[in-house]
Amino acid sequence: MSRVLIIGAGGVSTVTVKKCARLPEYFDEIYLASRTVSKCEALQKEVGADRVKAVFAVDADNAGEVESLINEVKPDLVINLALPYQDLPIMDACLATGTDYLDTANYEPKDEAKFEYKWQWAYQDKFKDAGIMALLGSGFDPGVTNVFTAYAAKHYFDEIHYLDIVDCNGGDHGQAFATNFNPEINIREITQRGKFYEDGQWKETDPLSVREDLDYQNIGVRPSYLMYHEELESIVKHIPGIKRARFWMTFGEAYLNHLRVLEGIGMTSIEPVEFQGQKIVPLEFLKAVLPNPGSLAEGYTGMTCIGTYITGVKDGKEKTIFIYNNCDHAKTNEEVGAQAVSYTTGVPAMIGAKLMLDGTWKKPGVWNMEQFDPDPFMEELGKHGLPWHVIECDQSPFSK
Ligand code: NDP
């Protein structure tokens, strides 16, 4: 008998709620809370009140409110699918109530676009002492990409030297400009300076200034840009021997042109400005006028390809492998009414939760995905709609 409280009712949550609802043997009772309760009600109506037992309005920026809600629901696990800003208040509420915690994105202060684990890692001893667990970053990237790396380290290499995580969305949603997950978080992420790890140091690049044209399985060649992504920090810390770790994401010319214009006129700024007698944050306003990522699913064609290129040594010989998943927007829409970016995040959140609830991944403290045995997670991925493949490459596809 297990009970989960899911916080957030956006694109990712929609997928996780629907996937959890199909597994009553692991998720007996699902409770759903978010800032806008009508979104929870709509999801409950779709999934059924027999599976989503009750819905609540909560402001998860307020740890006290979350604590009261946890005391009312008494869940075994809180699945945080709100925004990175809410990670710490929700972790505080979990600590106060002795409840396990899971999220898909690391904490970021609202007034500073800074993706770092230091704030959440600082809870390690407190969670351990309380005998509760936090699983950080159980989405696709971070999440599955961490597990892919741990899987390669376990089964394919004696030592991993070079890691390149690649994230390609080869889909077409037909909109002039839209982001595939929360626009505010997405734009904060891609407009920051690039950063990668090499020879024990973090090196910076200008935003989206380093490009490789990579050939993605079942998609084709796409321009891919080096950027910083949070899983690099934890993987480099937890997988020994890595000499270089980078992250690449594909962007089309039209997308980049829109972004350049929006940046050029200050619309992506997180500095508040005075507008008609009140302070507004330009990026928050931009989010309000952009399409809701959850609404992109209808008519979205094409697929994503996200994976990890890994070069290392096995039995004294150097080799490169690519572990990846393709996910088709139209198929995920048909299955759960969501596009592939929400799907590839929402499914791993459900899997991480399932492994915690059944005790497969369970130890007190605060952990990243690569710190657990990857095999059970990899097994679940294929079963729940995210099949993966391993290719042995003749050589690394990167020119530098
Ligand atoms: P959405 O914007 O679609 O959904 C976010 C939800 O959180 C909304 O329902 C929103 O409520 C709710 N929310 C926001 N603030 C609060 C608050 N203070 N209290 C309670 N609820 C709140 O985002 P996505 O579903 O696209 O993304 C969800 C998370 O998944 C994000 O953290 C994102 O970074 C992460 N993610 C991770 C990925 C990975 O691979 N690891 C990939 C993609 C996303 P309201 O409706 O009122 O705005």
Tab-separated table of C-alpha atoms and ligand atoms in Angstrom:
chain	number	residue	atom	x	y	z
A	1	MET	CA	0.000	0.000	0.000
A	2	SER	CA	1.620	3.236	-1.055
A	3	ARG	CA	0.448	6.761	-1.398
A	4	VAL	CA	2.095	9.505	-3.456
A	5	LEU	CA	1.592	13.239	-3.446
A	6	ILE	CA	2.442	14.796	-6.816
A	7	ILE	CA	3.061	18.558	-6.798
A	8	GLY	CA	2.664	20.457	-10.076
A	9	ALA	CA	0.061	19.895	-12.782
A	10	GLY	CA	1.856	20.915	-15.985
A	11	GLY	CA	3.161	19.003	-19.012
A	12	VAL	CA	5.455	16.615	-17.117
A	13	SER	CA	3.017	15.975	-14.275
A	14	THR	CA	0.273	15.051	-16.748
A	15	VAL	CA	2.430	12.183	-18.021
A	16	THR	CA	3.585	11.026	-14.569
A	17	VAL	CA	0.053	11.064	-13.154
A	18	LYS	CA	-1.270	9.018	-16.073
A	19	LYS	CA	1.618	6.544	-15.932
A	20	CYS	CA	1.341	6.113	-12.127
A	21	ALA	CA	-2.420	5.662	-12.481
A	22	ARG	CA	-1.814	2.577	-14.638
A	23	LEU	CA	0.205	0.880	-11.898
A	24	PRO	CA	-2.163	0.598	-8.926
A	25	GLU	CA	-0.011	-2.178	-7.452
A	26	TYR	CA	2.732	0.426	-6.825
A	27	PHE	CA	0.750	3.655	-6.653
A	28	ASP	CA	-2.403	2.706	-4.729
A	29	GLU	CA	-3.395	6.256	-3.981
A	30	ILE	CA	-2.403	9.333	-5.960
A	31	TYR	CA	-2.935	12.851	-4.584
A	32	LEU	CA	-2.328	15.879	-6.773
A	33	ALA	CA	-1.620	19.468	-5.729
A	34	SER	CA	-0.565	22.574	-7.608
A	35	ARG	CA	-0.788	26.345	-7.609
A	36	THR	CA	-3.800	26.362	-9.949
A	37	VAL	CA	-6.189	23.757	-8.601
A	38	SER	CA	-8.367	23.785	-11.730
A	39	LYS	CA	-5.488	22.100	-13.621
A	40	CYS	CA	-5.431	19.344	-10.985
A	41	GLU	CA	-9.194	18.960	-11.246
A	42	ALA	CA	-9.025	18.632	-15.030
A	43	LEU	CA	-6.346	15.943	-14.734
A	44	GLN	CA	-8.308	14.132	-12.029
A	45	LYS	CA	-11.374	14.169	-14.269
A	46	GLU	CA	-9.392	12.662	-17.129
A	47	VAL	CA	-7.701	9.956	-15.060
A	48	GLY	CA	-10.595	9.195	-12.709
A	49	ALA	CA	-11.263	9.960	-9.055
A	50	ASP	CA	-10.676	6.295	-8.221
A	51	ARG	CA	-6.979	6.795	-9.100
A	52	VAL	CA	-6.387	10.488	-8.260
A	53	LYS	CA	-8.092	10.423	-4.871
A	54	ALA	CA	-8.074	14.144	-4.122
A	55	VAL	CA	-6.674	17.425	-5.438
A	56	PHE	CA	-5.439	20.487	-3.565
A	57	ALA	CA	-4.298	24.047	-4.177
A	58	VAL	CA	-0.835	24.659	-2.745
A	59	ASP	CA	1.779	27.357	-3.010
A	60	ALA	CA	4.909	25.231	-2.958
A	61	ASP	CA	7.126	28.289	-2.464
A	62	ASN	CA	5.777	28.141	1.075
A	63	ALA	CA	7.305	25.197	3.004
A	64	GLY	CA	4.706	25.554	5.778
A	65	GLU	CA	1.835	25.125	3.317
A	66	VAL	CA	3.445	22.031	1.824
A	67	GLU	CA	4.092	20.656	5.319
A	68	SER	CA	0.397	21.041	6.263
A	69	LEU	CA	-0.612	19.347	3.027
A	70	ILE	CA	1.778	16.440	3.655
A	71	ASN	CA	0.377	16.081	7.182
A	72	GLU	CA	-3.131	15.916	5.727
A	73	VAL	CA	-2.347	13.434	2.927
A	74	LYS	CA	0.380	11.428	4.720
A	75	PRO	CA	2.092	10.251	1.517
A	76	ASP	CA	4.991	7.788	1.425
A	77	LEU	CA	6.629	9.922	-1.251
A	78	VAL	CA	6.347	13.466	-2.605
A	79	ILE	CA	6.985	13.726	-6.354
A	80	ASN	CA	7.960	17.323	-7.103
A	81	LEU	CA	6.975	18.223	-10.682
A	82	ALA	CA	6.568	21.937	-10.049
A	83	LEU	CA	9.485	24.232	-10.915
A	84	PRO	CA	13.114	24.194	-9.711
A	85	TYR	CA	12.395	27.220	-7.460
A	86	GLN	CA	10.179	25.003	-5.289
A	87	ASP	CA	12.752	22.239	-4.661
A	88	LEU	CA	14.039	23.580	-1.344
A	89	PRO	CA	10.691	24.486	0.276
A	90	ILE	CA	9.352	21.045	-0.688
A	91	MET	CA	12.509	19.333	0.660
A	92	ASP	CA	12.103	21.323	3.902
A	93	ALA	CA	8.505	20.134	4.183
A	94	CYS	CA	9.616	16.525	3.559
A	95	LEU	CA	12.239	16.868	6.291
A	96	ALA	CA	9.724	18.302	8.753
A	97	THR	CA	7.313	15.425	8.113
A	98	GLY	CA	9.790	12.550	7.556
A	99	THR	CA	8.684	11.947	3.958
A	100	ASP	CA	10.709	10.753	0.946
A	101	TYR	CA	11.241	13.186	-1.959
A	102	LEU	CA	11.839	13.011	-5.732
A	103	ASP	CA	12.306	15.727	-8.388
A	104	THR	CA	13.381	16.152	-12.023
A	105	ALA	CA	15.386	19.391	-11.976
A	106	ASN	CA	17.871	20.926	-9.553
A	107	TYR	CA	17.189	23.947	-7.388
A	108	GLU	CA	17.650	27.340	-8.921
A	109	PRO	CA	17.230	30.662	-7.106
A	110	LYS	CA	14.560	32.787	-8.752
A	111	ASP	CA	16.702	35.915	-8.960
A	112	GLU	CA	19.791	34.189	-10.362
A	113	ALA	CA	19.949	31.748	-13.319
A	114	LYS	CA	22.279	29.312	-11.565
A	115	PHE	CA	21.880	25.580	-11.889
A	116	GLU	CA	23.891	23.940	-9.133
A	117	TYR	CA	23.425	20.971	-6.837
A	118	LYS	CA	25.144	22.624	-3.876
A	119	TRP	CA	21.882	23.724	-2.260
A	120	GLN	CA	20.277	20.283	-2.439
A	121	TRP	CA	23.452	18.338	-1.626
A	122	ALA	CA	23.612	20.404	1.580
A	123	TYR	CA	20.571	18.370	2.776
A	124	GLN	CA	22.540	15.086	2.692
A	125	ASP	CA	23.160	14.733	6.435
A	126	LYS	CA	19.752	16.070	7.424
A	127	PHE	CA	17.974	13.532	5.210
A	128	LYS	CA	20.265	10.722	6.369
A	129	ASP	CA	19.724	11.550	10.029
A	130	ALA	CA	15.962	11.686	9.481
A	131	GLY	CA	16.100	8.265	7.758
A	132	ILE	CA	14.475	9.629	4.592
A	133	MET	CA	15.585	9.703	0.967
A	134	ALA	CA	15.689	12.298	-1.803
A	135	LEU	CA	16.180	11.207	-5.413
A	136	LEU	CA	17.354	14.163	-7.482
A	137	GLY	CA	16.824	14.640	-11.214
A	138	SER	CA	14.652	11.655	-12.165
A	139	GLY	CA	13.718	12.973	-15.624
A	140	PHE	CA	15.483	12.283	-18.931
A	141	ASP	CA	18.326	14.794	-18.820
A	142	PRO	CA	19.047	14.863	-15.936
A	143	GLY	CA	17.859	11.388	-15.153
A	144	VAL	CA	18.054	8.769	-17.856
A	145	THR	CA	21.312	10.267	-19.182
A	146	ASN	CA	22.863	9.753	-15.707
A	147	VAL	CA	21.589	6.159	-15.676
A	148	PHE	CA	22.914	5.562	-19.232
A	149	THR	CA	26.341	6.697	-18.018
A	150	ALA	CA	26.225	4.449	-14.945
A	151	TYR	CA	25.083	1.560	-17.161
A	152	ALA	CA	28.007	2.102	-19.543
A	153	ALA	CA	30.416	2.279	-16.600
A	154	LYS	CA	29.026	-0.990	-15.223
A	155	HIS	CA	28.779	-3.046	-18.413
A	156	TYR	CA	30.952	-1.533	-21.151
A	157	PHE	CA	34.062	0.120	-19.690
A	158	ASP	CA	36.808	-0.291	-17.132
A	159	GLU	CA	37.174	3.483	-17.236
A	160	ILE	CA	35.127	6.251	-18.868
A	161	HIS	CA	37.190	9.131	-20.261
A	162	TYR	CA	34.949	11.241	-22.486
A	163	LEU	CA	31.230	11.857	-22.083
A	164	ASP	CA	29.040	13.804	-24.517
A	165	ILE	CA	25.334	13.989	-23.734
A	166	VAL	CA	23.269	14.918	-26.792
A	167	ASP	CA	19.675	16.121	-26.807
A	168	CYS	CA	17.963	16.424	-30.180
A	169	ASN	CA	14.359	17.366	-30.716
A	170	GLY	CA	13.743	16.579	-34.377
A	171	GLY	CA	10.049	17.359	-34.033
A	172	ASP	CA	7.865	20.057	-35.607
A	173	HIS	CA	5.023	21.608	-33.581
A	174	GLY	CA	4.097	24.129	-36.247
A	175	GLN	CA	4.453	27.190	-33.954
A	176	ALA	CA	6.697	30.142	-34.835
A	177	PHE	CA	8.419	29.943	-31.442
A	178	ALA	CA	7.660	27.732	-28.472
A	179	THR	CA	9.591	25.863	-25.803
A	180	ASN	CA	8.973	22.199	-25.041
A	181	PHE	CA	8.965	22.572	-21.302
A	182	ASN	CA	8.350	25.473	-18.957
A	183	PRO	CA	9.448	28.505	-21.069
A	184	GLU	CA	10.913	30.415	-18.151
A	185	ILE	CA	13.153	27.551	-17.008
A	186	ASN	CA	14.060	26.591	-20.576
A	187	ILE	CA	15.094	30.093	-21.655
A	188	ARG	CA	17.059	30.697	-18.446
A	189	GLU	CA	18.946	27.481	-19.207
A	190	ILE	CA	19.858	28.132	-22.831
A	191	THR	CA	20.772	31.808	-22.532
A	192	GLN	CA	23.369	31.253	-19.806
A	193	ARG	CA	27.060	30.838	-20.618
A	194	GLY	CA	28.147	27.415	-21.875
A	195	LYS	CA	30.234	25.312	-19.515
A	196	PHE	CA	31.942	21.940	-19.738
A	197	TYR	CA	34.363	19.876	-17.694
A	198	GLU	CA	37.891	19.126	-18.862
A	199	ASP	CA	40.969	17.865	-17.029
A	200	GLY	CA	39.636	18.657	-13.589
A	201	GLN	CA	38.375	22.140	-14.467
A	202	TRP	CA	35.135	23.769	-15.537
A	203	LYS	CA	35.632	25.781	-18.736
A	204	GLU	CA	33.218	28.449	-19.981
A	205	THR	CA	32.122	29.380	-23.507
A	206	ASP	CA	29.918	32.174	-24.833
A	207	PRO	CA	26.251	31.089	-25.000
A	208	LEU	CA	25.585	28.720	-27.943
A	209	SER	CA	28.951	29.597	-29.547
A	210	VAL	CA	30.313	26.052	-30.039
A	211	ARG	CA	28.583	23.969	-32.697
A	212	GLU	CA	28.865	20.413	-34.037
A	213	ASP	CA	26.659	18.984	-36.774
A	214	LEU	CA	25.682	15.564	-35.474
A	215	ASP	CA	23.787	12.755	-37.179
A	216	TYR	CA	20.916	11.580	-34.954
A	217	GLN	CA	19.344	8.116	-35.268
A	218	ASN	CA	16.067	8.222	-37.238
A	219	ILE	CA	16.294	12.045	-37.513
A	220	GLY	CA	19.374	13.033	-39.523
A	221	VAL	CA	22.036	15.713	-39.201
A	222	ARG	CA	21.187	18.587	-36.858
A	223	PRO	CA	23.252	21.559	-35.650
A	224	SER	CA	24.043	20.905	-31.989
A	225	TYR	CA	25.296	23.529	-29.553
A	226	LEU	CA	27.403	23.123	-26.466
A	227	MET	CA	25.659	24.325	-23.330
A	228	TYR	CA	25.767	23.684	-19.606
A	229	HIS	CA	23.406	21.110	-18.198
A	230	GLU	CA	23.072	20.160	-14.564
A	231	GLU	CA	23.763	16.423	-14.793
A	232	LEU	CA	27.362	17.173	-15.815
A	233	GLU	CA	28.070	18.343	-12.256
A	234	SER	CA	26.855	15.188	-10.525
A	235	ILE	CA	28.162	12.693	-13.099
A	236	VAL	CA	31.680	14.149	-12.980
A	237	LYS	CA	31.562	13.925	-9.189
A	238	HIS	CA	30.243	10.372	-8.974
A	239	ILE	CA	31.741	8.507	-11.959
A	240	PRO	CA	35.517	8.282	-11.521
A	241	GLY	CA	38.049	8.823	-14.307
A	242	ILE	CA	36.121	11.265	-16.534
A	243	LYS	CA	38.524	13.587	-18.379
A	244	ARG	CA	35.928	15.587	-20.287
A	245	ALA	CA	32.139	15.920	-20.025
A	246	ARG	CA	29.986	18.059	-22.315
A	247	PHE	CA	26.315	18.550	-23.157
A	248	TRP	CA	24.874	19.408	-26.589
A	249	MET	CA	21.378	20.451	-27.637
A	250	THR	CA	19.965	20.971	-31.129
A	251	PHE	CA	18.372	24.279	-32.143
A	252	GLY	CA	17.032	25.242	-35.576
A	253	GLU	CA	17.881	28.568	-37.243
A	254	ALA	CA	14.336	29.944	-36.786
A	255	TYR	CA	14.414	29.157	-33.063
A	256	LEU	CA	17.805	30.833	-32.639
A	257	ASN	CA	16.689	33.899	-34.605
A	258	HIS	CA	13.660	34.345	-32.349
A	259	LEU	CA	15.831	33.862	-29.292
A	260	ARG	CA	18.404	36.419	-30.477
A	261	VAL	CA	15.688	39.017	-31.087
A	262	LEU	CA	13.996	38.346	-27.738
A	263	GLU	CA	17.340	38.587	-25.951
A	264	GLY	CA	18.325	41.683	-27.930
A	265	ILE	CA	15.229	43.575	-26.807
A	266	GLY	CA	15.508	42.425	-23.189
A	267	MET	CA	12.552	40.037	-23.139
A	268	THR	CA	14.578	37.135	-21.697
A	269	SER	CA	15.889	39.187	-18.765
A	270	ILE	CA	15.131	38.125	-15.179
A	271	GLU	CA	15.762	41.663	-13.840
A	272	PRO	CA	12.431	43.229	-12.797
A	273	VAL	CA	11.305	46.340	-14.734
A	274	GLU	CA	8.721	48.976	-13.880
A	275	PHE	CA	5.527	48.542	-15.929
A	276	GLN	CA	2.383	50.593	-15.380
A	277	GLY	CA	3.069	51.111	-11.714
A	278	GLN	CA	4.214	47.585	-10.897
A	279	LYS	CA	7.380	45.538	-11.188
A	280	ILE	CA	7.345	42.746	-13.744
A	281	VAL	CA	10.044	40.301	-14.828
A	282	PRO	CA	10.307	40.361	-18.659
A	283	LEU	CA	10.914	36.583	-18.876
A	284	GLU	CA	7.832	35.877	-16.725
A	285	PHE	CA	5.783	38.084	-19.046
A	286	LEU	CA	7.246	36.309	-22.089
A	287	LYS	CA	6.183	32.966	-20.574
A	288	ALA	CA	2.641	34.281	-20.328
A	289	VAL	CA	2.455	35.018	-24.061
A	290	LEU	CA	4.250	31.900	-25.356
A	291	PRO	CA	2.344	28.671	-26.049
A	292	ASN	CA	1.901	26.423	-23.038
A	293	PRO	CA	4.252	23.445	-23.729
A	294	GLY	CA	1.457	21.059	-22.760
A	295	SER	CA	-0.663	22.453	-25.599
A	296	LEU	CA	1.883	21.582	-28.313
A	297	ALA	CA	1.075	17.873	-28.402
A	298	GLU	CA	-1.760	17.963	-30.951
A	299	GLY	CA	-0.274	17.783	-34.457
A	300	TYR	CA	3.350	17.572	-33.216
A	301	THR	CA	5.296	15.346	-35.647
A	302	GLY	CA	8.789	13.853	-35.594
A	303	MET	CA	10.801	12.509	-32.732
A	304	THR	CA	13.444	13.184	-30.117
A	305	CYS	CA	16.783	11.434	-29.826
A	306	ILE	CA	18.534	11.848	-26.479
A	307	GLY	CA	21.566	9.860	-25.485
A	308	THR	CA	25.150	9.690	-24.315
A	309	TYR	CA	28.294	9.162	-26.379
A	310	ILE	CA	30.881	7.582	-24.166
A	311	THR	CA	34.530	6.912	-24.973
A	312	GLY	CA	36.643	4.901	-22.594
A	313	VAL	CA	38.806	1.866	-22.146
A	314	LYS	CA	37.811	-1.788	-21.839
A	315	ASP	CA	40.469	-4.490	-21.443
A	316	GLY	CA	43.138	-2.014	-22.473
A	317	LYS	CA	41.376	-1.000	-25.711
A	318	GLU	CA	39.713	2.358	-26.408
A	319	LYS	CA	36.140	2.301	-27.706
A	320	THR	CA	33.103	4.564	-28.123
A	321	ILE	CA	29.472	3.673	-27.592
A	322	PHE	CA	26.211	5.601	-27.982
A	323	ILE	CA	23.242	4.784	-25.740
A	324	TYR	CA	20.043	6.512	-26.806
A	325	ASN	CA	16.286	6.612	-26.976
A	326	ASN	CA	14.044	7.825	-29.789
A	327	CYS	CA	10.647	9.113	-28.734
A	328	ASP	CA	7.892	9.964	-31.206
A	329	HIS	CA	5.721	13.030	-30.456
A	330	ALA	CA	2.641	11.678	-32.249
A	331	LYS	CA	2.853	8.322	-30.464
A	332	THR	CA	3.147	9.877	-27.000
A	333	ASN	CA	0.233	12.158	-27.834
A	334	GLU	CA	-1.812	9.148	-28.840
A	335	GLU	CA	-0.843	7.298	-25.645
A	336	VAL	CA	-1.166	9.990	-22.969
A	337	GLY	CA	-2.086	13.248	-24.745
A	338	ALA	CA	1.395	14.749	-24.305
A	339	GLN	CA	4.377	15.644	-26.504
A	340	ALA	CA	7.622	13.668	-26.306
A	341	VAL	CA	9.560	16.151	-24.126
A	342	SER	CA	6.930	15.945	-21.373
A	343	TYR	CA	6.774	12.172	-21.902
A	344	THR	CA	10.530	11.560	-21.722
A	345	THR	CA	10.564	13.432	-18.387
A	346	GLY	CA	7.301	12.168	-16.904
A	347	VAL	CA	7.999	8.461	-17.466
A	348	PRO	CA	11.405	8.426	-15.669
A	349	ALA	CA	9.819	10.347	-12.778
A	350	MET	CA	7.279	7.522	-12.432
A	351	ILE	CA	10.034	4.879	-12.702
A	352	GLY	CA	12.226	6.563	-10.060
A	353	ALA	CA	9.187	6.733	-7.761
A	354	LYS	CA	8.336	3.077	-8.373
A	355	LEU	CA	11.894	1.938	-7.554
A	356	MET	CA	11.847	3.979	-4.349
A	357	LEU	CA	8.446	2.668	-3.289
A	358	ASP	CA	9.280	-0.988	-3.915
A	359	GLY	CA	12.604	-0.615	-2.080
A	360	THR	CA	14.852	-1.318	-5.108
A	361	TRP	CA	16.449	2.130	-4.896
A	362	LYS	CA	16.206	2.989	-1.260
A	363	LYS	CA	18.718	4.486	1.149
A	364	PRO	CA	18.550	7.460	3.491
A	365	GLY	CA	20.218	10.609	2.176
A	366	VAL	CA	20.208	12.771	-0.957
A	367	TRP	CA	21.214	10.961	-4.143
A	368	ASN	CA	21.670	11.479	-7.852
A	369	MET	CA	20.550	8.839	-10.313
A	370	GLU	CA	24.024	7.519	-11.213
A	371	GLN	CA	24.602	6.537	-7.570
A	372	PHE	CA	22.234	3.553	-7.835
A	373	ASP	CA	22.434	0.258	-9.729
A	374	PRO	CA	21.329	1.272	-13.248
A	375	ASP	CA	20.018	-2.176	-14.285
A	376	PRO	CA	16.548	-2.105	-12.677
A	377	PHE	CA	15.916	1.402	-14.042
A	378	MET	CA	17.059	0.419	-17.551
A	379	GLU	CA	14.722	-2.575	-17.422
A	380	GLU	CA	11.752	-0.387	-16.526
A	381	LEU	CA	12.436	2.165	-19.290
A	382	GLY	CA	11.641	-0.257	-22.109
A	383	LYS	CA	8.550	-1.564	-20.320
A	384	HIS	CA	7.050	1.892	-19.893
A	385	GLY	CA	7.516	3.395	-23.352
A	386	LEU	CA	11.162	4.496	-23.538
A	387	PRO	CA	13.098	1.682	-25.242
A	388	TRP	CA	16.844	2.290	-25.496
A	389	HIS	CA	19.623	1.036	-27.737
A	390	VAL	CA	23.409	0.726	-27.538
A	391	ILE	CA	25.566	1.220	-30.640
A	392	GLU	CA	29.285	0.549	-30.776
A	393	CYS	CA	30.787	3.403	-32.864
A	394	ASP	CA	33.876	3.155	-35.095
A	395	GLN	CA	34.943	6.557	-33.833
A	396	SER	CA	33.644	9.525	-31.872
A	397	PRO	CA	31.377	11.762	-34.047
A	398	PHE	CA	32.810	14.962	-32.549
A	399	SER	CA	35.333	16.987	-34.553
A	400	LYS	CA	36.851	18.531	-31.408
B	1	NDP	P1	4.970	23.410	-16.464
B	1	NDP	O1	5.189	24.862	-16.399
B	1	NDP	O2	4.137	22.807	-17.548
B	1	NDP	O3	4.342	22.897	-15.066
B	1	NDP	C1	4.795	23.344	-13.832
B	1	NDP	C2	3.684	23.153	-12.822
B	1	NDP	O4	4.161	23.584	-11.535
B	1	NDP	C3	2.448	23.997	-13.140
B	1	NDP	O5	1.303	23.214	-12.891
B	1	NDP	C4	2.559	25.142	-12.152
B	1	NDP	O6	1.354	25.723	-11.735
B	1	NDP	C5	3.187	24.442	-10.975
B	1	NDP	N1	3.795	25.427	-10.082
B	1	NDP	C6	4.617	26.460	-10.403
B	1	NDP	N2	4.907	27.180	-9.316
B	1	NDP	C7	4.251	26.594	-8.277
B	1	NDP	C8	4.138	26.872	-6.902
B	1	NDP	N3	4.764	27.910	-6.340
B	1	NDP	N4	3.383	26.060	-6.141
B	1	NDP	C9	2.725	25.001	-6.677
B	1	NDP	N5	2.794	24.683	-7.978
B	1	NDP	C10	3.547	25.469	-8.763
B	1	NDP	O7	6.418	22.735	-16.446
B	1	NDP	P2	6.836	21.297	-16.988
B	1	NDP	O8	5.802	20.305	-16.621
B	1	NDP	O9	7.271	21.449	-18.374
B	1	NDP	O10	8.153	21.030	-16.100
B	1	NDP	C11	8.042	20.545	-14.764
B	1	NDP	C12	9.442	20.323	-14.196
B	1	NDP	O11	10.135	19.354	-14.966
B	1	NDP	C13	10.323	21.595	-14.207
B	1	NDP	O12	11.035	21.653	-13.003
B	1	NDP	C14	11.284	21.339	-15.350
B	1	NDP	O13	12.507	21.998	-15.171
B	1	NDP	C15	11.443	19.829	-15.243
B	1	NDP	N6	11.913	19.200	-16.487
B	1	NDP	C16	12.904	18.265	-16.390
B	1	NDP	C17	13.380	17.644	-17.519
B	1	NDP	C18	14.373	16.535	-17.406
B	1	NDP	O14	14.627	15.852	-18.396
B	1	NDP	N7	14.969	16.278	-16.262
B	1	NDP	C19	12.901	18.003	-18.864
B	1	NDP	C20	11.772	18.923	-18.853
B	1	NDP	C21	11.338	19.518	-17.697
B	1	NDP	P3	0.557	26.789	-12.651
B	1	NDP	O15	-0.213	25.934	-13.561
B	1	NDP	O16	-0.263	27.574	-11.712
B	1	NDP	O17	1.601	27.624	-13.365
